[in-house]
Amino acid sequence: MTKNGSNARKARIRNSAARSGKTYRQAARDIDDRADIKAALRAMARSSTLSTKQP
């Protein structure tokens, strides 16, 4: 990750923590968990569209 990307991620985590009243680590964990869930849903959607296509 580039320095700018890292700084942007940290700023996003700090903002999330401030809005929710959580600690920095809790907010970071929540953001990472949400990213994992989105990735899993995206993978499921891709696999279901691939299996329904007819040759």
mmCIF file of C-alpha atoms in Angstrom:
data_model
loop_
_atom_site.group_PDB
_atom_site.id
_atom_site.type_symbol
_atom_site.label_atom_id
_atom_site.label_comp_id
_atom_site.label_asym_id
_atom_site.label_seq_id
_atom_site.Cartn_x
_atom_site.Cartn_y
_atom_site.Cartn_z
ATOM 1 C CA MET A 1 0.000 0.000 0.000
ATOM 2 C CA THR A 2 1.322 3.425 -0.844
ATOM 3 C CA LYS A 3 1.890 6.042 1.800
ATOM 4 C CA ASN A 4 -1.109 8.033 0.545
ATOM 5 C CA GLY A 5 -3.329 4.970 0.609
ATOM 6 C CA SER A 6 -2.211 4.185 4.127
ATOM 7 C CA ASN A 7 -2.914 7.740 5.270
ATOM 8 C CA ALA A 8 -6.348 7.680 3.647
ATOM 9 C CA ARG A 9 -7.176 4.398 5.396
ATOM 10 C CA LYS A 10 -6.063 5.774 8.752
ATOM 11 C CA ALA A 11 -8.154 8.919 8.256
ATOM 12 C CA ARG A 12 -11.193 6.786 7.396
ATOM 13 C CA ILE A 13 -10.664 4.701 10.544
ATOM 14 C CA ARG A 14 -10.223 7.806 12.736
ATOM 15 C CA ASN A 15 -13.424 9.339 11.326
ATOM 16 C CA SER A 16 -15.347 6.113 11.864
ATOM 17 C CA ALA A 17 -14.062 5.850 15.437
ATOM 18 C CA ALA A 18 -15.004 9.454 16.192
ATOM 19 C CA ARG A 19 -18.522 9.036 14.788
ATOM 20 C CA SER A 20 -19.232 5.757 16.559
ATOM 21 C CA GLY A 21 -17.441 6.464 19.833
ATOM 22 C CA LYS A 22 -15.257 3.374 19.452
ATOM 23 C CA THR A 23 -11.516 3.072 19.848
ATOM 24 C CA TYR A 24 -9.263 3.245 16.788
ATOM 25 C CA ARG A 25 -8.626 -0.520 16.902
ATOM 26 C CA GLN A 26 -12.334 -1.364 17.205
ATOM 27 C CA ALA A 27 -13.171 0.887 14.261
ATOM 28 C CA ALA A 28 -10.361 -0.638 12.190
ATOM 29 C CA ARG A 29 -11.611 -4.132 12.960
ATOM 30 C CA ASP A 30 -15.176 -3.161 11.974
ATOM 31 C CA ILE A 31 -13.997 -1.687 8.666
ATOM 32 C CA ASP A 32 -11.899 -4.791 7.919
ATOM 33 C CA ASP A 33 -14.812 -7.082 8.812
ATOM 34 C CA ARG A 34 -17.123 -5.139 6.512
ATOM 35 C CA ALA A 35 -14.577 -5.398 3.696
ATOM 36 C CA ASP A 36 -14.340 -9.172 4.191
ATOM 37 C CA ILE A 37 -18.128 -9.520 4.110
ATOM 38 C CA LYS A 38 -18.390 -7.426 0.932
ATOM 39 C CA ALA A 39 -15.666 -9.497 -0.742
ATOM 40 C CA ALA A 40 -17.424 -12.736 0.176
ATOM 41 C CA LEU A 41 -20.744 -11.464 -1.162
ATOM 42 C CA ARG A 42 -19.051 -10.302 -4.356
ATOM 43 C CA ALA A 43 -17.467 -13.742 -4.810
ATOM 44 C CA MET A 44 -20.820 -15.452 -4.226
ATOM 45 C CA ALA A 45 -22.508 -13.194 -6.772
ATOM 46 C CA ARG A 46 -19.803 -13.925 -9.338
ATOM 47 C CA SER A 47 -20.019 -17.665 -8.828
ATOM 48 C CA SER A 48 -23.804 -17.676 -9.095
ATOM 49 C CA THR A 49 -23.759 -15.689 -12.358
ATOM 50 C CA LEU A 50 -21.107 -17.956 -13.791
ATOM 51 C CA SER A 51 -23.089 -21.089 -12.953
ATOM 52 C CA THR A 52 -26.317 -19.776 -14.507
ATOM 53 C CA LYS A 53 -24.776 -18.872 -17.895
ATOM 54 C CA GLN A 54 -25.598 -21.295 -20.656
ATOM 55 C CA PRO A 55 -23.005 -22.091 -23.367
#
